[in-house]
Tab-separated table of C-alpha atoms and ligand atoms in Angstrom:
chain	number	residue	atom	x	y	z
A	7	UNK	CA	-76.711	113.115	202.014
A	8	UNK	CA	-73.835	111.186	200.043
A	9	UNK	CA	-71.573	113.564	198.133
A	10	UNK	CA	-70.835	112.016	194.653
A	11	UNK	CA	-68.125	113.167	192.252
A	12	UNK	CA	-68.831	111.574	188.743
A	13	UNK	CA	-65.467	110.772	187.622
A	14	UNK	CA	-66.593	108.365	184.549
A	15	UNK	CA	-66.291	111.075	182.085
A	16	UNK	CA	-62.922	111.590	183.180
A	17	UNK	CA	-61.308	108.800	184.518
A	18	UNK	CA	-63.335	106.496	182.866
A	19	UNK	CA	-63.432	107.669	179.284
A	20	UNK	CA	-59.239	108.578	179.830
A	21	UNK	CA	-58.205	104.929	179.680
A	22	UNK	CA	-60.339	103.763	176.674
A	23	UNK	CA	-57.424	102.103	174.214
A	24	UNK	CA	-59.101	101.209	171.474
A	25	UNK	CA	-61.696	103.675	170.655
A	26	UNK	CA	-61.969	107.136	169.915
A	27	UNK	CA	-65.320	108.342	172.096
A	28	UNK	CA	-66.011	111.662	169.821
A	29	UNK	CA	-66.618	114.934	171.790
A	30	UNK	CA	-70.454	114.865	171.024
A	31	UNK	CA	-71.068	111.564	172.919
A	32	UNK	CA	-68.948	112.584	175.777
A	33	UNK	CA	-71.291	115.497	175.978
A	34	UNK	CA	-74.696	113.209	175.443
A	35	UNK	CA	-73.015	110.981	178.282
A	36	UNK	CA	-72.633	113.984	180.753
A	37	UNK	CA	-76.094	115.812	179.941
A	38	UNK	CA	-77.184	112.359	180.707
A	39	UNK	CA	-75.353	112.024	184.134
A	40	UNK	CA	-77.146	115.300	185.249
A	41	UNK	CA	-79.651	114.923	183.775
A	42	UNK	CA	-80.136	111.609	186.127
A	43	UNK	CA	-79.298	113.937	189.098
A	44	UNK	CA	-75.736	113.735	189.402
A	45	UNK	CA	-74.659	117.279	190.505
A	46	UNK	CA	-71.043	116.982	190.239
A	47	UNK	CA	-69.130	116.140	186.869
A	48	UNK	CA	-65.354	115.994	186.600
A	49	UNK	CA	-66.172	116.637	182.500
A	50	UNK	CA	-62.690	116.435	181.658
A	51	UNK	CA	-59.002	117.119	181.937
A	52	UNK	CA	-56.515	119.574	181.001
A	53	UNK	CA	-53.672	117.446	180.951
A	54	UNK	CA	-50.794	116.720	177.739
A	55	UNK	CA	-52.345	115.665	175.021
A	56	UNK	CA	-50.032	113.518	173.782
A	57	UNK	CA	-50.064	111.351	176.730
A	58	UNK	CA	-53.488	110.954	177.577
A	59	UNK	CA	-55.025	111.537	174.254
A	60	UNK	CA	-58.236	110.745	175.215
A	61	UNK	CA	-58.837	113.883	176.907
A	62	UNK	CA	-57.264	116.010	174.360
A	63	UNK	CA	-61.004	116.946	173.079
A	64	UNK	CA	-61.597	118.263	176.717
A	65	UNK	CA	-61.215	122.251	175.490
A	66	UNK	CA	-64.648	121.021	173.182
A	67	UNK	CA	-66.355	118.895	175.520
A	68	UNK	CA	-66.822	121.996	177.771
A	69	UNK	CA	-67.093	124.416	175.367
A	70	UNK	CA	-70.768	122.111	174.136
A	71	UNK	CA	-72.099	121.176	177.272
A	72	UNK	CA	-75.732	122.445	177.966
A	73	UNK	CA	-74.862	123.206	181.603
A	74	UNK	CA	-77.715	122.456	183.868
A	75	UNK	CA	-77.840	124.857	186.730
A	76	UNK	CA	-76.709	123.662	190.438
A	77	UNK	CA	-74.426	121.015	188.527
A	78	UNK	CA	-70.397	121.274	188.656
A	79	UNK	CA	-68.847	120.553	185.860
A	80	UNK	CA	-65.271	120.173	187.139
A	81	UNK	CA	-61.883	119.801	185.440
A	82	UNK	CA	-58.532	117.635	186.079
A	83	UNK	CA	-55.573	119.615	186.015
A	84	UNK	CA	-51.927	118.279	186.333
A	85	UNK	CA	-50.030	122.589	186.060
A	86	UNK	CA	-50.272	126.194	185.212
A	87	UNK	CA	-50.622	125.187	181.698
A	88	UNK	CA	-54.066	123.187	182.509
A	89	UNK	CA	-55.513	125.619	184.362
A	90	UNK	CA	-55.083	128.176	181.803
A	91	UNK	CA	-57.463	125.753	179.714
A	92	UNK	CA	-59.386	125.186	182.462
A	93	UNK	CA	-60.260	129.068	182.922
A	94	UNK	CA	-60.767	129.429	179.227
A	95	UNK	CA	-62.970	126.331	179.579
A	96	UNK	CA	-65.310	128.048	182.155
A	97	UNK	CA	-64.960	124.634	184.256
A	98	UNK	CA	-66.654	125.009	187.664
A	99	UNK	CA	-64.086	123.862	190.200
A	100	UNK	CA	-60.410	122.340	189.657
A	101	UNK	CA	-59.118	119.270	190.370
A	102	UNK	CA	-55.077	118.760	191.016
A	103	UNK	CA	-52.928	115.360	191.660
A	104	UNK	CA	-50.165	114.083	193.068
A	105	UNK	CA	-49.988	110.552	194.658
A	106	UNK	CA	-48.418	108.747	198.131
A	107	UNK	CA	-45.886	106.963	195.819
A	108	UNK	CA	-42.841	108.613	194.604
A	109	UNK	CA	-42.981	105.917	191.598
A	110	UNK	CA	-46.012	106.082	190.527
A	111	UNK	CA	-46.327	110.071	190.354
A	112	UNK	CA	-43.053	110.329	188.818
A	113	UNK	CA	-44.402	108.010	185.931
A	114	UNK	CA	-48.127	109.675	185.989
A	115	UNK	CA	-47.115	113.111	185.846
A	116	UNK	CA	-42.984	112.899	185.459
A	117	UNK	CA	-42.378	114.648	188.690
A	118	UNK	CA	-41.508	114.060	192.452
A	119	UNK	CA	-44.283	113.925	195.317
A	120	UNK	CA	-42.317	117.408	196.034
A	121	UNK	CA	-42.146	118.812	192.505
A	122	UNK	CA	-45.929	118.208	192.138
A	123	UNK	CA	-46.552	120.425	194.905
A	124	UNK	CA	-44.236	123.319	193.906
A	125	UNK	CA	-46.602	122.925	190.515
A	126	UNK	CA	-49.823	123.289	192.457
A	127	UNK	CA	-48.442	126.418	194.110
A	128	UNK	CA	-49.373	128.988	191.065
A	129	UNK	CA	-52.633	126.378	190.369
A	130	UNK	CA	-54.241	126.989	193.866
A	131	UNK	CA	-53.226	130.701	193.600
A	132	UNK	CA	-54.681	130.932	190.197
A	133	UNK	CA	-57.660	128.643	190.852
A	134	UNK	CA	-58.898	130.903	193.992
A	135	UNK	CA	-57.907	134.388	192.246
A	136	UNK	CA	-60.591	133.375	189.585
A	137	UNK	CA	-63.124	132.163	192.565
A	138	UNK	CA	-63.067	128.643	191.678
A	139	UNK	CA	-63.257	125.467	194.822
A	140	UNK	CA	-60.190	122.981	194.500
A	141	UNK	CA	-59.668	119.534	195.277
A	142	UNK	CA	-56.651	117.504	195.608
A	143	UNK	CA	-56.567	113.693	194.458
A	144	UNK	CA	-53.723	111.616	196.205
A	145	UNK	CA	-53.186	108.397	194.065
A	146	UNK	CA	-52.267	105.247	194.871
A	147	UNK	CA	-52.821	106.166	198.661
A	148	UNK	CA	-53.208	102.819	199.823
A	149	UNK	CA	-51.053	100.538	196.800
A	150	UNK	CA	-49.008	101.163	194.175
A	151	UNK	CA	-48.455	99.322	190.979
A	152	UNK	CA	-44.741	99.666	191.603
A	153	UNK	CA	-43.726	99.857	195.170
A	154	UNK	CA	-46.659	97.374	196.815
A	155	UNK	CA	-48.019	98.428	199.900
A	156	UNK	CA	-48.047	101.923	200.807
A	157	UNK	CA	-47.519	103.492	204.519
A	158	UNK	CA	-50.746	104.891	205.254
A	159	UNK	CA	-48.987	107.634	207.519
A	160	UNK	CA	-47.236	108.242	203.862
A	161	UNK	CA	-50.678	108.768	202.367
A	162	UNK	CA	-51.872	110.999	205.274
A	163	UNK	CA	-48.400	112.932	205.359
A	164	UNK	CA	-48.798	113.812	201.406
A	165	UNK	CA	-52.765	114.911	202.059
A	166	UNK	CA	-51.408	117.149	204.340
A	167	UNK	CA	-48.885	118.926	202.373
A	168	UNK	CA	-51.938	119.540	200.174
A	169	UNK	CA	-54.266	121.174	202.860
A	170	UNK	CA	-51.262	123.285	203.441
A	171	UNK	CA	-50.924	124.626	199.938
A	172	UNK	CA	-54.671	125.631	200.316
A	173	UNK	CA	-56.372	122.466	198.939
A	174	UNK	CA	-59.103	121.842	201.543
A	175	UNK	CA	-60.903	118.979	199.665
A	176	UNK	CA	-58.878	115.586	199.374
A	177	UNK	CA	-59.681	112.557	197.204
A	178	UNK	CA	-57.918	109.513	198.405
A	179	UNK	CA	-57.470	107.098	196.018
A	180	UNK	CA	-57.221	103.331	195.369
A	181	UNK	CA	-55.641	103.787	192.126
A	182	UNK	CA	-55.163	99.750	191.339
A	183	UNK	CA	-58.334	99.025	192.839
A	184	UNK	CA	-56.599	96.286	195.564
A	185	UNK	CA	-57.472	97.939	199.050
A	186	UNK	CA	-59.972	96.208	201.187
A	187	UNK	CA	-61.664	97.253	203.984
A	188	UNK	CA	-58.697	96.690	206.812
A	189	UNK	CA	-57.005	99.157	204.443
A	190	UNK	CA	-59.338	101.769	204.468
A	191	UNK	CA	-59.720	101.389	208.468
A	192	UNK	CA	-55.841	101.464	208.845
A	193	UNK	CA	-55.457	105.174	206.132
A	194	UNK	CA	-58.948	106.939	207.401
A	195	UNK	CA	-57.730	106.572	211.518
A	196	UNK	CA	-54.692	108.689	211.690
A	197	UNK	CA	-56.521	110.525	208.698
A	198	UNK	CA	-59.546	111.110	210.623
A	199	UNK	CA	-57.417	112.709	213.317
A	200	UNK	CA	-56.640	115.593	211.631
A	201	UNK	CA	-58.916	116.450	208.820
A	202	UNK	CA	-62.525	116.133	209.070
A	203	UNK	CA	-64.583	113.468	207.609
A	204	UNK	CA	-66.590	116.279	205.382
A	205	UNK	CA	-63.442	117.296	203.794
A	206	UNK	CA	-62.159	113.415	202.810
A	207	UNK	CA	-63.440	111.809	199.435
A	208	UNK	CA	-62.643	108.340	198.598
A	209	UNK	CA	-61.910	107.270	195.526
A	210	UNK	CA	-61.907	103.347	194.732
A	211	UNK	CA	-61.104	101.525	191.937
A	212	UNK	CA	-62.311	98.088	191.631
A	213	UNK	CA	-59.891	95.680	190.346
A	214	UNK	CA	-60.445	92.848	193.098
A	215	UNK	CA	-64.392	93.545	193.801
A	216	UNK	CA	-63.243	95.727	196.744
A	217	UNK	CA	-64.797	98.288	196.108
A	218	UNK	CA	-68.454	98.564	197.226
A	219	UNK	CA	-67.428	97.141	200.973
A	220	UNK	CA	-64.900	99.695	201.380
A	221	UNK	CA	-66.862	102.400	200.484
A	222	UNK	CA	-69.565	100.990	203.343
A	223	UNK	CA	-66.875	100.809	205.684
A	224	UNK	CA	-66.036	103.723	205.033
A	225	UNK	CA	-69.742	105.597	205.220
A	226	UNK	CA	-70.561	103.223	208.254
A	227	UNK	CA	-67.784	103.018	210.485
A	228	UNK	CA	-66.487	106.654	210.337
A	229	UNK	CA	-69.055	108.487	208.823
A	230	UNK	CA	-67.836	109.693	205.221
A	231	UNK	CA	-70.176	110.554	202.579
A	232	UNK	CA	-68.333	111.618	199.890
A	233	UNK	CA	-66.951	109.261	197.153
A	234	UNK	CA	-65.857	108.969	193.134
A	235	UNK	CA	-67.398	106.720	191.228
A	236	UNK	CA	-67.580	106.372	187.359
A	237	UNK	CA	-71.064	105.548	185.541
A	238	UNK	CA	-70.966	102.198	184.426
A	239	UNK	CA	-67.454	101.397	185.836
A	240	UNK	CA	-65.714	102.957	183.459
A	241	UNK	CA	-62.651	103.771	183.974
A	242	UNK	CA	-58.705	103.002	185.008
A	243	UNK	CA	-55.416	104.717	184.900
A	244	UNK	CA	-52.825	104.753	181.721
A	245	UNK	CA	-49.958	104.606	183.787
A	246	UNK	CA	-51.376	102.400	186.476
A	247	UNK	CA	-51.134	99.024	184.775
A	248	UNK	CA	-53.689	96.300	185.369
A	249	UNK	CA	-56.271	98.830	187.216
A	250	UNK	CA	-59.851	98.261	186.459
A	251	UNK	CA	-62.247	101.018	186.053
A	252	UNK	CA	-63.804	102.862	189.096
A	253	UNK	CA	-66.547	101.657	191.645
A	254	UNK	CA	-69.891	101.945	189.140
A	255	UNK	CA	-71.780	104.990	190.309
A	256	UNK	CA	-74.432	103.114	190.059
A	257	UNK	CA	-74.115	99.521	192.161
A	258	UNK	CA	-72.302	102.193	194.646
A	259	UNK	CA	-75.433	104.570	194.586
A	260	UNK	CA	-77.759	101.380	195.356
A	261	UNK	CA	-75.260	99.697	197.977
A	262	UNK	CA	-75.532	103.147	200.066
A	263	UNK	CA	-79.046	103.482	199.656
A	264	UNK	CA	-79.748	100.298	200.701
A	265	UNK	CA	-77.266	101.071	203.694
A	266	UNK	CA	-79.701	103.846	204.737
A	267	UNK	CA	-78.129	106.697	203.427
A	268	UNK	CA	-79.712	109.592	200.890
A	269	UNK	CA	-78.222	109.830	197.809
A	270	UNK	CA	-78.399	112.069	194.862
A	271	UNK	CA	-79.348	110.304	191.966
A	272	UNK	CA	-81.397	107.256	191.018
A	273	UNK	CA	-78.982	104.234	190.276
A	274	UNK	CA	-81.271	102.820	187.812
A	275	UNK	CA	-80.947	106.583	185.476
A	276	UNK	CA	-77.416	106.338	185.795
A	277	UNK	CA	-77.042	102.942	184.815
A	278	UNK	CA	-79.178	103.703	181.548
A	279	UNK	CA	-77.128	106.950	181.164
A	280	UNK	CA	-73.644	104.156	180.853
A	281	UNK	CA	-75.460	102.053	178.817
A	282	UNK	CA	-76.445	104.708	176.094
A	283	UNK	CA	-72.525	104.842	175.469
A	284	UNK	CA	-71.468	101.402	175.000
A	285	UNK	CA	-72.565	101.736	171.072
A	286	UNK	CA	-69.407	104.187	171.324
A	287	UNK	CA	-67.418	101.979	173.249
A	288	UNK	CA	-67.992	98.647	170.903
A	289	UNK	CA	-68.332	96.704	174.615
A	290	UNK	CA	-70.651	95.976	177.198
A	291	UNK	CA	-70.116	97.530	180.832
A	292	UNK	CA	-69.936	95.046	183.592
A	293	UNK	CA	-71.812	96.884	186.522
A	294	UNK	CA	-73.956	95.232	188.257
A	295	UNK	CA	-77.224	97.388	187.687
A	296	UNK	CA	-76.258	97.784	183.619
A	297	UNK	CA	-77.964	95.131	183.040
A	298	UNK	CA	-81.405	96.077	184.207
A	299	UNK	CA	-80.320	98.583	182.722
A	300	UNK	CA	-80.652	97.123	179.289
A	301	UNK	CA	-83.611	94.855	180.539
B	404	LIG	P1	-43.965	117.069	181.053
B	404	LIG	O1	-43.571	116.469	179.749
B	404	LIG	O2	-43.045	116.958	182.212
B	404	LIG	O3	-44.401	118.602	180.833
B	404	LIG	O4	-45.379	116.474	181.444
B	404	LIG	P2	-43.584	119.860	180.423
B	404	LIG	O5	-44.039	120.969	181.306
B	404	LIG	O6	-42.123	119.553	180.297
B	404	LIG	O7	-44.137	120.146	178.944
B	404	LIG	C1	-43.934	119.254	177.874
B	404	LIG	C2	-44.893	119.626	176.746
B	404	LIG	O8	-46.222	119.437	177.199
B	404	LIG	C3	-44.829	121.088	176.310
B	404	LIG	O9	-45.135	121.123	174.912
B	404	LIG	C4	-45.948	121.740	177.061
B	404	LIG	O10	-46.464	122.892	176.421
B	404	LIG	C5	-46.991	120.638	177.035
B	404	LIG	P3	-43.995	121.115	173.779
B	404	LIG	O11	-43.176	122.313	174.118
B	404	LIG	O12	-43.236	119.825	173.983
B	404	LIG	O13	-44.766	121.181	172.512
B	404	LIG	N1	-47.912	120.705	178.163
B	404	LIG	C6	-49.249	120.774	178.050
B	404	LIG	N2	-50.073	120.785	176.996
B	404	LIG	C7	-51.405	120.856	177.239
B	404	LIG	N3	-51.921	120.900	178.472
B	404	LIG	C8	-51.124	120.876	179.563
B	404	LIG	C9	-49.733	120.804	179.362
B	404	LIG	N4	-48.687	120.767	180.205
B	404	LIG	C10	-47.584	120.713	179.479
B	404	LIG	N5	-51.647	120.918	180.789
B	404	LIG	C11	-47.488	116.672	182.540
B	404	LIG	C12	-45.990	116.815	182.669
B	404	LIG	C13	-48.058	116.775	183.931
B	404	LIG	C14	-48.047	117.799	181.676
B	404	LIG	C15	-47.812	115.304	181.881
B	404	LIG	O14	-47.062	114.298	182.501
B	404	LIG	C16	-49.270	114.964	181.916
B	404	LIG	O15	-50.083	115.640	181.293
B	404	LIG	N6	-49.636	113.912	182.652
B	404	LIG	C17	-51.033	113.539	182.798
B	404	LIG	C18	-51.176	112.131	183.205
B	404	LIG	C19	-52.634	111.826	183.410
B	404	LIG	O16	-53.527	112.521	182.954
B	404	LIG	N7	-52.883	110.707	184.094
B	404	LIG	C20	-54.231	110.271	184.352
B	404	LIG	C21	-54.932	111.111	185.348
B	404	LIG	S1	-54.467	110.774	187.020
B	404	LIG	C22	-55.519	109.488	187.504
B	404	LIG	O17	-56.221	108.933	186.691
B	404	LIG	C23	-55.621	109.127	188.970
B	404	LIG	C24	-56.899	109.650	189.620
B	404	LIG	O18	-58.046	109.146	188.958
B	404	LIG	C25	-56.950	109.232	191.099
B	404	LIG	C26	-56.661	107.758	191.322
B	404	LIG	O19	-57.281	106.879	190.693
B	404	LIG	O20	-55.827	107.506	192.182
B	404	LIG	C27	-56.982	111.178	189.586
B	405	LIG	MG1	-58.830	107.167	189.288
């Protein structure tokens, strides 16, 4: 069975410009995402306001979701400060990042691949007092917007650190959307080695149309099942200029289906779930299946 993380509400709705999505059609859009059979939500994040001020409305987009039971409704959070939110929030599981590139985590999150972790240290501790799963995203594990091509043994060495703080689950990520499937092979070898495929999520933008192949490299030639993707391909990164939105959950859902594999939701109710936002959004979204969507 594919694991999917719905990261739309999140990453997607983060890097909006020029709209303000209110909190009540950020909730319609995630009741909708369950309610298509998507059990695993990243609702929202619990980062600065002031720099990503799309999510500052996260504290109320928890606080109104009609939770459906045996769906996680899980929560970005960049420090101790987030996950205080994050607890008050009720949200279901927590969600911490660094990235492979000193460059680009310094201008995400204004701190060093190293700093990050010390932050994490009191997040992990606080995360598992209070019973809650954690996962830990590594950006721009295979490219970055300002050093070029990354080392993957530099994107394997930083997932590490993170299993050794305590975070078990890892979300690699193609935060510009440029890796292609020689990529992937070259990162998920020496990963492979020494975490297991079960634990590995990846998480692909889709700036060059990369996005669907990796993933079925990926699921095909070394067996992962668990990827991000963003309803309608919403999505990119405010400090990771010239990124499109993430793989659409729903042209990824079909691709892997079609591959052979089970998956948790139908494309086609996820597609119409996008769709019913775009009167927020004042633009169409260019997956593939949104327009049978509309049909
Ligand atoms: P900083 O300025 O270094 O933080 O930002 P600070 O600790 O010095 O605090 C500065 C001010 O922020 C203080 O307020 C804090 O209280 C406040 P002031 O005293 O000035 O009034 N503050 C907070 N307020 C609310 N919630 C908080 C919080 N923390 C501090 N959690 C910080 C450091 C990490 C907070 C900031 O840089 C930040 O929030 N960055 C977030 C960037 C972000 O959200 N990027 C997008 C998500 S990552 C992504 O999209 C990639 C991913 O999808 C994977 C991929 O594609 O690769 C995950
Ligand atoms: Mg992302």
């Amino acid at each position: 069975m594919i694991r999917l993380v719905e990261v739309g509400p999140r990453d997607g709705l983060q890097n909006e410009k020029s709209v303000v999505v209110p909190a009540a059609a950020k909730i319609a859009l995630i009741e909708a995402l369950a309610g298509a059979g998507l059990n695993e939500i990243e609702a929202g994040a619990f980062v600065h306001p002031g720099k990503v001020p799309q999510m500052a409305d996260s504290d109320a987009v928890f606080a109104g979701l009609k939770r459906k039971p045996g769906v996680v409704y899980s929560a970005l959070v960049p420090n101790e400060a987030g996950l205080e939110r994050a607890l008050k929030a009720k949200a279901d599981k927590i969600a911490v990042f660094t990235a492979a590139s000193e460059t680009f985590n310094r201008k995400n999150i204004n701190a060093s691949i190293e700093e990050s972790l010390a932050r994490f240290r009191p997040v992990v501790a606080g995360a598992a007092a209070a019973g809650l799963p954690l996962r830990g995203y590594v950006s721009t594990a295979f490219w970055c917007p300002y050093e070029g091509k990354i080392d993957p043994l530099q994107a394997v060495e930083v997932c590490m650190r993170l299993r050794d703080l305590g975070v078990n689950e890892l979300s690699v990520g193609d935060t510009i959307g440029k890796a292609s499937p020689d990529d992937v092979r070259r990162l998920l070898a020496p990963l492979l080695k020494r975490v297991k495929p079960g634990d590995v999520f990846l998480h692909f933008h889709d700036t060059y149309g990369m996005a669907v192949a990796n993933a079925l490299a990926a699921y095909t030639e070394f067996g992962i099942t668990g990827f991000d993707a963003s309803a309608g391909g919403l999505g990119g990164c405010p400090y990771a200029p010239g990124a499109s939105g993430n793989v659409a959950t729903e042209d990824l859902l079909y691709a892997l289906q079609a591959s052979g594999a089970e998956v948790p939701a139908d494309p086609l109710a996820v597609a119409r779930a996008a769709v019913a936002l775009e009167k927020h959004l004042g633009r169409t979204l260019a997956s593939r299946l949104s327009g049978l969507a509309r049909a």
